[in-house]
mmCIF file of N, CA and C in Angstrom:
data_model
loop_
_atom_site.group_PDB
_atom_site.id
_atom_site.type_symbol
_atom_site.label_atom_id
_atom_site.label_comp_id
_atom_site.label_asym_id
_atom_site.label_seq_id
_atom_site.Cartn_x
_atom_site.Cartn_y
_atom_site.Cartn_z
ATOM 1 N N MET X 1 -78.553 187.624 54.709
ATOM 2 C CA MET X 1 -79.271 187.363 53.165
ATOM 3 C C MET X 1 -80.189 188.055 52.762
ATOM 4 N N VAL X 2 -80.722 188.229 51.491
ATOM 5 C CA VAL X 2 -81.920 188.879 51.810
ATOM 6 C C VAL X 2 -82.651 187.766 50.555
ATOM 7 N N GLU X 3 -84.212 188.562 51.330
ATOM 8 C CA GLU X 3 -84.999 186.841 50.902
ATOM 9 C C GLU X 3 -85.952 187.435 49.293
ATOM 10 N N ARG X 4 -85.976 186.198 48.411
ATOM 11 C CA ARG X 4 -86.238 186.605 47.482
ATOM 12 C C ARG X 4 -87.998 186.562 47.253
ATOM 13 N N ASN X 5 -88.937 187.142 46.915
ATOM 14 C CA ASN X 5 -89.802 187.525 46.734
ATOM 15 C C ASN X 5 -90.053 186.426 45.247
ATOM 16 N N PRO X 6 -90.666 185.179 45.008
ATOM 17 C CA PRO X 6 -91.274 184.879 43.586
ATOM 18 C C PRO X 6 -92.141 185.493 42.879
ATOM 19 N N SER X 7 -93.525 186.077 43.955
ATOM 20 C CA SER X 7 -94.151 187.273 42.885
ATOM 21 C C SER X 7 -93.280 188.175 42.590
ATOM 22 N N THR X 8 -92.801 188.722 42.997
ATOM 23 C CA THR X 8 -91.750 190.012 42.898
ATOM 24 C C THR X 8 -90.485 189.050 41.664
ATOM 25 N N ASP X 9 -90.144 188.378 41.792
ATOM 26 C CA ASP X 9 -88.915 187.834 41.023
ATOM 27 C C ASP X 9 -89.985 187.782 39.266
ATOM 28 N N LEU X 10 -91.249 186.668 39.527
ATOM 29 C CA LEU X 10 -92.214 186.555 38.710
ATOM 30 C C LEU X 10 -92.597 188.050 37.180
ATOM 31 N N VAL X 11 -92.918 189.037 38.589
ATOM 32 C CA VAL X 11 -92.894 190.648 37.465
ATOM 33 C C VAL X 11 -91.653 190.766 36.793
ATOM 34 N N LEU X 12 -90.782 190.717 37.488
ATOM 35 C CA LEU X 12 -89.753 191.787 37.053
ATOM 36 C C LEU X 12 -89.061 190.641 35.588
ATOM 37 N N ARG X 13 -89.361 189.007 35.826
ATOM 38 C CA ARG X 13 -89.039 188.066 34.806
ATOM 39 C C ARG X 13 -89.993 188.253 33.381
ATOM 40 N N ASN X 14 -91.304 188.916 33.878
ATOM 41 C CA ASN X 14 -92.140 189.226 32.944
ATOM 42 C C ASN X 14 -91.711 190.477 32.097
ATOM 43 N N ARG X 15 -91.556 191.795 33.043
ATOM 44 C CA ARG X 15 -91.428 193.028 32.269
ATOM 45 C C ARG X 15 -90.278 193.001 31.666
ATOM 46 N N LYS X 16 -89.183 192.222 31.986
ATOM 47 C CA LYS X 16 -87.723 192.069 31.145
ATOM 48 C C LYS X 16 -88.006 191.691 30.342
ATOM 49 N N THR X 17 -89.108 190.276 29.527
ATOM 50 C CA THR X 17 -89.521 189.688 28.817
ATOM 51 C C THR X 17 -90.346 190.504 28.034
ATOM 52 N N ARG X 18 -91.289 191.527 28.075
ATOM 53 C CA ARG X 18 -92.154 191.921 27.686
ATOM 54 C C ARG X 18 -91.343 193.476 27.154
ATOM 55 N N ASP X 19 -90.454 194.044 27.968
ATOM 56 C CA ASP X 19 -89.326 195.062 26.921
ATOM 57 C C ASP X 19 -88.406 194.698 25.392
ATOM 58 N N ALA X 20 -88.104 192.911 25.809
ATOM 59 C CA ALA X 20 -87.791 192.402 24.713
ATOM 60 C C ALA X 20 -88.172 192.405 23.650
ATOM 61 N N ALA X 21 -89.702 192.005 23.981
ATOM 62 C CA ALA X 21 -90.433 191.902 22.543
ATOM 63 C C ALA X 21 -90.615 193.330 22.011
ATOM 64 N N LEU X 22 -90.654 194.403 22.844
ATOM 65 C CA LEU X 22 -91.090 195.704 22.273
ATOM 66 C C LEU X 22 -89.784 196.166 21.535
ATOM 67 N N ILE X 23 -88.461 195.665 22.272
ATOM 68 C CA ILE X 23 -87.078 195.677 21.573
ATOM 69 C C ILE X 23 -86.874 195.279 20.349
ATOM 70 N N LEU X 24 -87.772 194.076 19.892
ATOM 71 C CA LEU X 24 -87.218 193.756 19.131
ATOM 72 C C LEU X 24 -87.689 193.824 17.277
ATOM 73 N N PRO X 25 -88.385 194.260 17.237
ATOM 74 C CA PRO X 25 -88.878 195.132 15.888
ATOM 75 C C PRO X 25 -87.920 196.013 15.505
ATOM 76 N N ILE X 26 -87.562 197.121 16.636
ATOM 77 C CA ILE X 26 -86.011 197.901 16.581
ATOM 78 C C ILE X 26 -85.364 197.470 16.289
ATOM 79 N N VAL X 27 -84.941 196.026 16.555
ATOM 80 C CA VAL X 27 -83.538 195.528 16.286
ATOM 81 C C VAL X 27 -83.784 195.011 14.928
ATOM 82 N N GLY X 28 -85.080 194.480 14.488
ATOM 83 C CA GLY X 28 -84.737 193.423 13.190
ATOM 84 C C GLY X 28 -84.724 194.737 12.405
ATOM 85 N N LEU X 29 -85.245 196.111 12.436
ATOM 86 C CA LEU X 29 -85.439 197.055 11.453
ATOM 87 C C LEU X 29 -83.734 197.694 11.305
ATOM 88 N N LEU X 30 -83.232 197.721 12.742
ATOM 89 C CA LEU X 30 -81.707 198.371 12.307
ATOM 90 C C LEU X 30 -81.077 197.102 11.358
ATOM 91 N N PHE X 31 -81.020 196.242 11.848
ATOM 92 C CA PHE X 31 -80.344 194.889 10.589
ATOM 93 C C PHE X 31 -81.049 194.918 9.557
ATOM 94 N N LEU X 32 -82.419 195.699 8.676
ATOM 95 C CA LEU X 32 -82.437 195.683 7.847
ATOM 96 C C LEU X 32 -82.546 196.718 6.678
ATOM 97 N N ILE X 33 -82.230 198.100 7.717
ATOM 98 C CA ILE X 33 -81.674 199.174 7.119
ATOM 99 C C ILE X 33 -80.804 199.449 6.083
ATOM 100 N N GLN X 34 -81.173 200.242 4.758
ATOM 101 C CA GLN X 34 -79.973 200.125 3.868
ATOM 102 C C GLN X 34 -78.604 200.333 4.545
ATOM 103 N N PRO X 35 -78.376 201.115 4.836
ATOM 104 C CA PRO X 35 -76.462 201.055 5.450
ATOM 105 C C PRO X 35 -75.947 199.383 6.016
ATOM 106 N N VAL X 36 -76.998 199.017 7.149
ATOM 107 C CA VAL X 36 -76.312 197.584 7.397
ATOM 108 C C VAL X 36 -76.370 196.778 6.252
ATOM 109 N N ALA X 37 -77.640 196.625 5.793
ATOM 110 C CA ALA X 37 -78.057 195.846 4.794
ATOM 111 C C ALA X 37 -77.012 196.030 3.200
ATOM 112 N N THR X 38 -76.832 196.895 2.993
ATOM 113 C CA THR X 38 -75.507 197.409 2.007
ATOM 114 C C THR X 38 -73.972 197.091 2.424
ATOM 115 N N ILE X 39 -73.798 196.158 3.356
ATOM 116 C CA ILE X 39 -72.992 195.990 3.265
ATOM 117 C C ILE X 39 -72.607 194.349 3.331
ATOM 118 N N PHE X 40 -73.783 193.804 2.445
ATOM 119 C CA PHE X 40 -73.767 192.120 1.967
ATOM 120 C C PHE X 40 -74.347 192.221 0.947
ATOM 121 N N ALA X 41 -73.988 193.261 -0.031
ATOM 122 C CA ALA X 41 -74.542 193.388 -1.285
ATOM 123 C C ALA X 41 -72.949 193.075 -1.740
ATOM 124 N N ILE X 42 -72.459 192.385 -1.802
ATOM 125 C CA ILE X 42 -71.889 192.054 -2.858
ATOM 126 C C ILE X 42 -72.308 190.960 -3.701
ATOM 127 N N ASP X 43 -70.777 189.941 -4.910
ATOM 128 C CA ASP X 43 -70.930 189.572 -5.608
ATOM 129 C C ASP X 43 -70.897 187.668 -5.114
ATOM 130 N N GLY X 44 -70.842 187.639 -4.214
ATOM 131 C CA GLY X 44 -70.723 186.243 -4.028
ATOM 132 C C GLY X 44 -72.262 185.363 -3.689
ATOM 133 N N ARG X 45 -72.251 184.435 -3.531
ATOM 134 C CA ARG X 45 -73.129 183.041 -3.393
ATOM 135 C C ARG X 45 -73.241 182.422 -2.281
ATOM 136 N N ILE X 46 -73.691 182.268 -1.627
ATOM 137 C CA ILE X 46 -74.226 180.936 -0.263
ATOM 138 C C ILE X 46 -75.059 180.444 -0.855
ATOM 139 N N PHE X 47 -74.273 178.801 -1.248
ATOM 140 C CA PHE X 47 -74.978 177.679 -1.543
ATOM 141 C C PHE X 47 -75.872 178.103 -2.983
ATOM 142 N N GLY X 48 -75.442 178.998 -3.585
ATOM 143 C CA GLY X 48 -76.120 179.488 -4.802
ATOM 144 C C GLY X 48 -76.630 180.288 -5.052
ATOM 145 N N ILE X 49 -77.647 181.022 -3.890
ATOM 146 C CA ILE X 49 -78.128 182.374 -3.273
ATOM 147 C C ILE X 49 -77.455 183.380 -3.071
ATOM 148 N N PRO X 50 -77.308 184.708 -3.357
ATOM 149 C CA PRO X 50 -76.911 185.888 -3.504
ATOM 150 C C PRO X 50 -77.185 186.201 -2.052
ATOM 151 N N VAL X 51 -75.544 186.718 -1.589
ATOM 152 C CA VAL X 51 -75.480 186.918 -0.134
ATOM 153 C C VAL X 51 -76.234 187.598 0.259
ATOM 154 N N MET X 52 -76.758 188.910 -0.391
ATOM 155 C CA MET X 52 -77.770 190.168 0.043
ATOM 156 C C MET X 52 -79.228 189.487 0.763
ATOM 157 N N VAL X 53 -79.372 188.201 -0.651
ATOM 158 C CA VAL X 53 -80.980 187.846 -0.252
ATOM 159 C C VAL X 53 -81.079 186.512 1.103
ATOM 160 N N ALA X 54 -79.335 186.140 1.018
ATOM 161 C CA ALA X 54 -79.316 184.944 2.358
ATOM 162 C C ALA X 54 -79.222 185.564 3.212
ATOM 163 N N TYR X 55 -78.763 187.019 3.549
ATOM 164 C CA TYR X 55 -78.958 187.934 4.535
ATOM 165 C C TYR X 55 -80.316 188.272 5.027
ATOM 166 N N ILE X 56 -80.991 188.981 4.112
ATOM 167 C CA ILE X 56 -82.479 189.304 4.366
ATOM 168 C C ILE X 56 -83.494 188.565 4.846
ATOM 169 N N PHE X 57 -82.871 186.869 4.931
ATOM 170 C CA PHE X 57 -83.426 186.166 4.790
ATOM 171 C C PHE X 57 -83.196 185.483 6.146
ATOM 172 N N THR X 58 -82.620 185.461 6.292
ATOM 173 C CA THR X 58 -81.610 184.767 7.454
ATOM 174 C C THR X 58 -81.812 186.004 8.720
ATOM 175 N N VAL X 59 -82.070 186.908 8.746
ATOM 176 C CA VAL X 59 -82.566 188.507 9.567
ATOM 177 C C VAL X 59 -84.159 188.259 9.542
ATOM 178 N N TRP X 60 -84.759 187.878 8.530
ATOM 179 C CA TRP X 60 -85.854 187.205 8.832
ATOM 180 C C TRP X 60 -86.364 186.452 9.675
ATOM 181 N N ALA X 61 -85.880 185.323 9.825
ATOM 182 C CA ALA X 61 -85.683 184.285 9.915
ATOM 183 C C ALA X 61 -85.061 184.044 11.980
ATOM 184 N N VAL X 62 -84.486 184.796 11.774
ATOM 185 C CA VAL X 62 -84.335 184.984 13.266
ATOM 186 C C VAL X 62 -84.896 185.694 14.100
ATOM 187 N N LEU X 63 -85.644 186.716 13.399
ATOM 188 C CA LEU X 63 -86.368 187.356 13.798
ATOM 189 C C LEU X 63 -87.792 186.700 14.136
ATOM 190 N N ILE X 64 -88.163 185.767 13.262
ATOM 191 C CA ILE X 64 -89.354 184.628 12.964
ATOM 192 C C ILE X 64 -88.583 183.564 14.981
ATOM 193 N N ALA X 65 -87.676 183.188 14.558
ATOM 194 C CA ALA X 65 -87.493 182.553 15.680
ATOM 195 C C ALA X 65 -87.520 182.933 17.575
ATOM 196 N N ALA X 66 -87.142 184.375 17.246
ATOM 197 C CA ALA X 66 -86.920 185.119 18.762
ATOM 198 C C ALA X 66 -88.641 185.318 18.873
ATOM 199 N N THR X 67 -88.985 186.256 18.256
ATOM 200 C CA THR X 67 -90.560 185.954 18.352
ATOM 201 C C THR X 67 -90.962 184.772 19.431
ATOM 202 N N ALA X 68 -91.103 183.870 18.408
ATOM 203 C CA ALA X 68 -91.734 182.606 19.100
ATOM 204 C C ALA X 68 -91.188 182.595 20.048
ATOM 205 N N VAL X 69 -89.809 182.027 20.607
ATOM 206 C CA VAL X 69 -89.278 182.513 22.296
ATOM 207 C C VAL X 69 -89.926 183.486 23.030
ATOM 208 N N LEU X 70 -89.934 184.752 22.549
ATOM 209 C CA LEU X 70 -90.695 185.532 23.864
ATOM 210 C C LEU X 70 -91.967 185.664 23.707
ATOM 211 N N ALA X 71 -93.028 184.911 22.584
ATOM 212 C CA ALA X 71 -94.166 184.695 22.588
ATOM 213 C C ALA X 71 -94.288 183.836 24.011
ATOM 214 N N LYS X 72 -93.651 182.301 23.782
ATOM 215 C CA LYS X 72 -93.841 181.537 24.864
ATOM 216 C C LYS X 72 -93.651 181.517 25.932
ATOM 217 N N ARG X 73 -92.125 182.530 26.490
ATOM 218 C CA ARG X 73 -92.054 183.069 28.104
ATOM 219 C C ARG X 73 -92.931 184.139 28.322
ATOM 220 N N ILE X 74 -93.242 184.582 27.484
ATOM 221 C CA ILE X 74 -94.490 186.211 28.308
ATOM 222 C C ILE X 74 -95.657 185.161 28.318
ATOM 223 N N GLU X 75 -96.456 184.090 27.406
ATOM 224 C CA GLU X 75 -97.189 183.101 27.767
ATOM 225 C C GLU X 75 -96.964 182.222 28.919
ATOM 226 N N THR X 76 -96.058 181.924 29.573
ATOM 227 C CA THR X 76 -95.281 181.180 30.536
ATOM 228 C C THR X 76 -95.159 181.777 31.565
ATOM 229 N N THR X 77 -94.964 183.036 31.389
ATOM 230 C CA THR X 77 -95.245 183.853 32.838
ATOM 231 C C THR X 77 -96.649 184.217 32.999
ATOM 232 N N MET X 78 -97.698 184.580 32.067
ATOM 233 C CA MET X 78 -98.933 184.984 32.958
ATOM 234 C C MET X 78 -99.515 183.972 33.116
ATOM 235 N N GLU X 79 -99.170 182.470 32.500
ATOM 236 C CA GLU X 79 -99.858 181.391 33.345
ATOM 237 C C GLU X 79 -99.353 181.400 35.021
ATOM 238 N N GLN X 80 -97.907 181.738 35.261
ATOM 239 C CA GLN X 80 -97.336 181.696 36.627
ATOM 240 C C GLN X 80 -98.205 182.065 37.177
ATOM 241 N N ASP X 81 -98.292 183.508 36.628
ATOM 242 C CA ASP X 81 -98.868 184.752 37.269
ATOM 243 C C ASP X 81 -100.154 184.299 37.850
ATOM 244 N N LEU X 82 -101.064 183.727 36.977
ATOM 245 C CA LEU X 82 -102.102 183.168 37.782
ATOM 246 C C LEU X 82 -102.660 182.489 38.649
ATOM 247 N N ALA X 83 -101.397 181.570 38.461
ATOM 248 C CA ALA X 83 -101.228 180.741 39.232
ATOM 249 C C ALA X 83 -100.969 180.949 40.761
ATOM 250 N N THR X 84 -100.008 181.818 40.548
ATOM 251 C CA THR X 84 -99.596 182.568 41.880
ATOM 252 C C THR X 84 -101.051 183.509 42.707
ATOM 253 N N ARG X 85 -101.481 184.173 41.687
ATOM 254 C CA ARG X 85 -102.169 184.869 42.530
ATOM 255 C C ARG X 85 -103.876 184.265 42.552
ATOM 256 N N ALA X 86 -104.255 182.746 41.937
ATOM 257 C CA ALA X 86 -105.205 182.125 42.460
ATOM 258 C C ALA X 86 -104.341 181.167 43.433
ATOM 259 N N GLU X 87 -103.794 181.215 43.901
ATOM 260 C CA GLU X 87 -102.961 180.600 45.533
ATOM 261 C C GLU X 87 -103.058 181.552 45.970
ATOM 262 N N ALA X 88 -102.555 182.857 46.713
ATOM 263 C CA ALA X 88 -102.796 183.898 47.165
ATOM 264 C C ALA X 88 -103.999 183.946 47.616
ATOM 265 N N GLY X 89 -105.190 184.415 46.142
ATOM 266 C CA GLY X 89 -106.468 184.373 46.763
ATOM 267 C C GLY X 89 -106.847 185.625 46.272
ATOM 268 N N GLY X 90 -105.509 186.161 45.631
ATOM 269 C CA GLY X 90 -105.795 187.465 44.821
ATOM 270 C C GLY X 90 -107.043 187.313 43.815
ATOM 271 N N ASP X 91 -107.170 188.539 43.377
ATOM 272 C CA ASP X 91 -107.950 188.658 42.222
ATOM 273 C C ASP X 91 -107.381 188.517 40.981
ATOM 274 N N PRO X 92 -108.096 187.817 40.233
ATOM 275 C CA PRO X 92 -107.951 187.570 39.028
ATOM 276 C C PRO X 92 -106.940 189.021 37.745
ATOM 277 N N PRO X 93 -106.064 189.132 37.074
ATOM 278 C CA PRO X 93 -105.931 190.132 36.432
ATOM 279 C C PRO X 93 -106.575 191.092 35.451
ATOM 280 N N ASP X 94 -106.504 191.895 35.437
ATOM 281 C CA ASP X 94 -107.744 192.529 34.083
ATOM 282 C C ASP X 94 -106.879 192.034 32.960
ATOM 283 N N GLU X 95 -107.255 191.317 31.782
ATOM 284 C CA GLU X 95 -107.038 191.027 30.712
ATOM 285 C C GLU X 95 -106.437 192.331 30.008
ATOM 286 N N THR X 96 -107.934 193.472 30.158
ATOM 287 C CA THR X 96 -107.402 194.585 28.845
ATOM 288 C C THR X 96 -106.203 195.438 29.448
ATOM 289 N N ALA X 97 -105.324 195.007 31.100
ATOM 290 C CA ALA X 97 -104.249 196.133 30.895
ATOM 291 C C ALA X 97 -102.762 195.443 30.270
ATOM 292 N N PRO X 98 -102.452 196.847 30.283
ATOM 293 C CA PRO X 98 -101.243 196.163 29.408
ATOM 294 C C PRO X 98 -100.162 194.831 30.289
#
């Protein structure tokens, strides 16, 4: 059985989270471009709000919530990385590095 290195797992999780954070604005843009948004340009209403307006604000709210979750994961991962490096006696990471 292969042993898992906690440091490697942490780096992999951090990389996946940062990749998700980079892709999130692109996904948001895809949901808000005209061809997709016009699907919801109908004369219906949801709780008295036009469907198009409800769609735009729902996408906006989901993007904000996803950003908050990703930001918290990045912060937690960075704190764990600092703790792991401190335990190993390694140098603190360069804050200017991406």
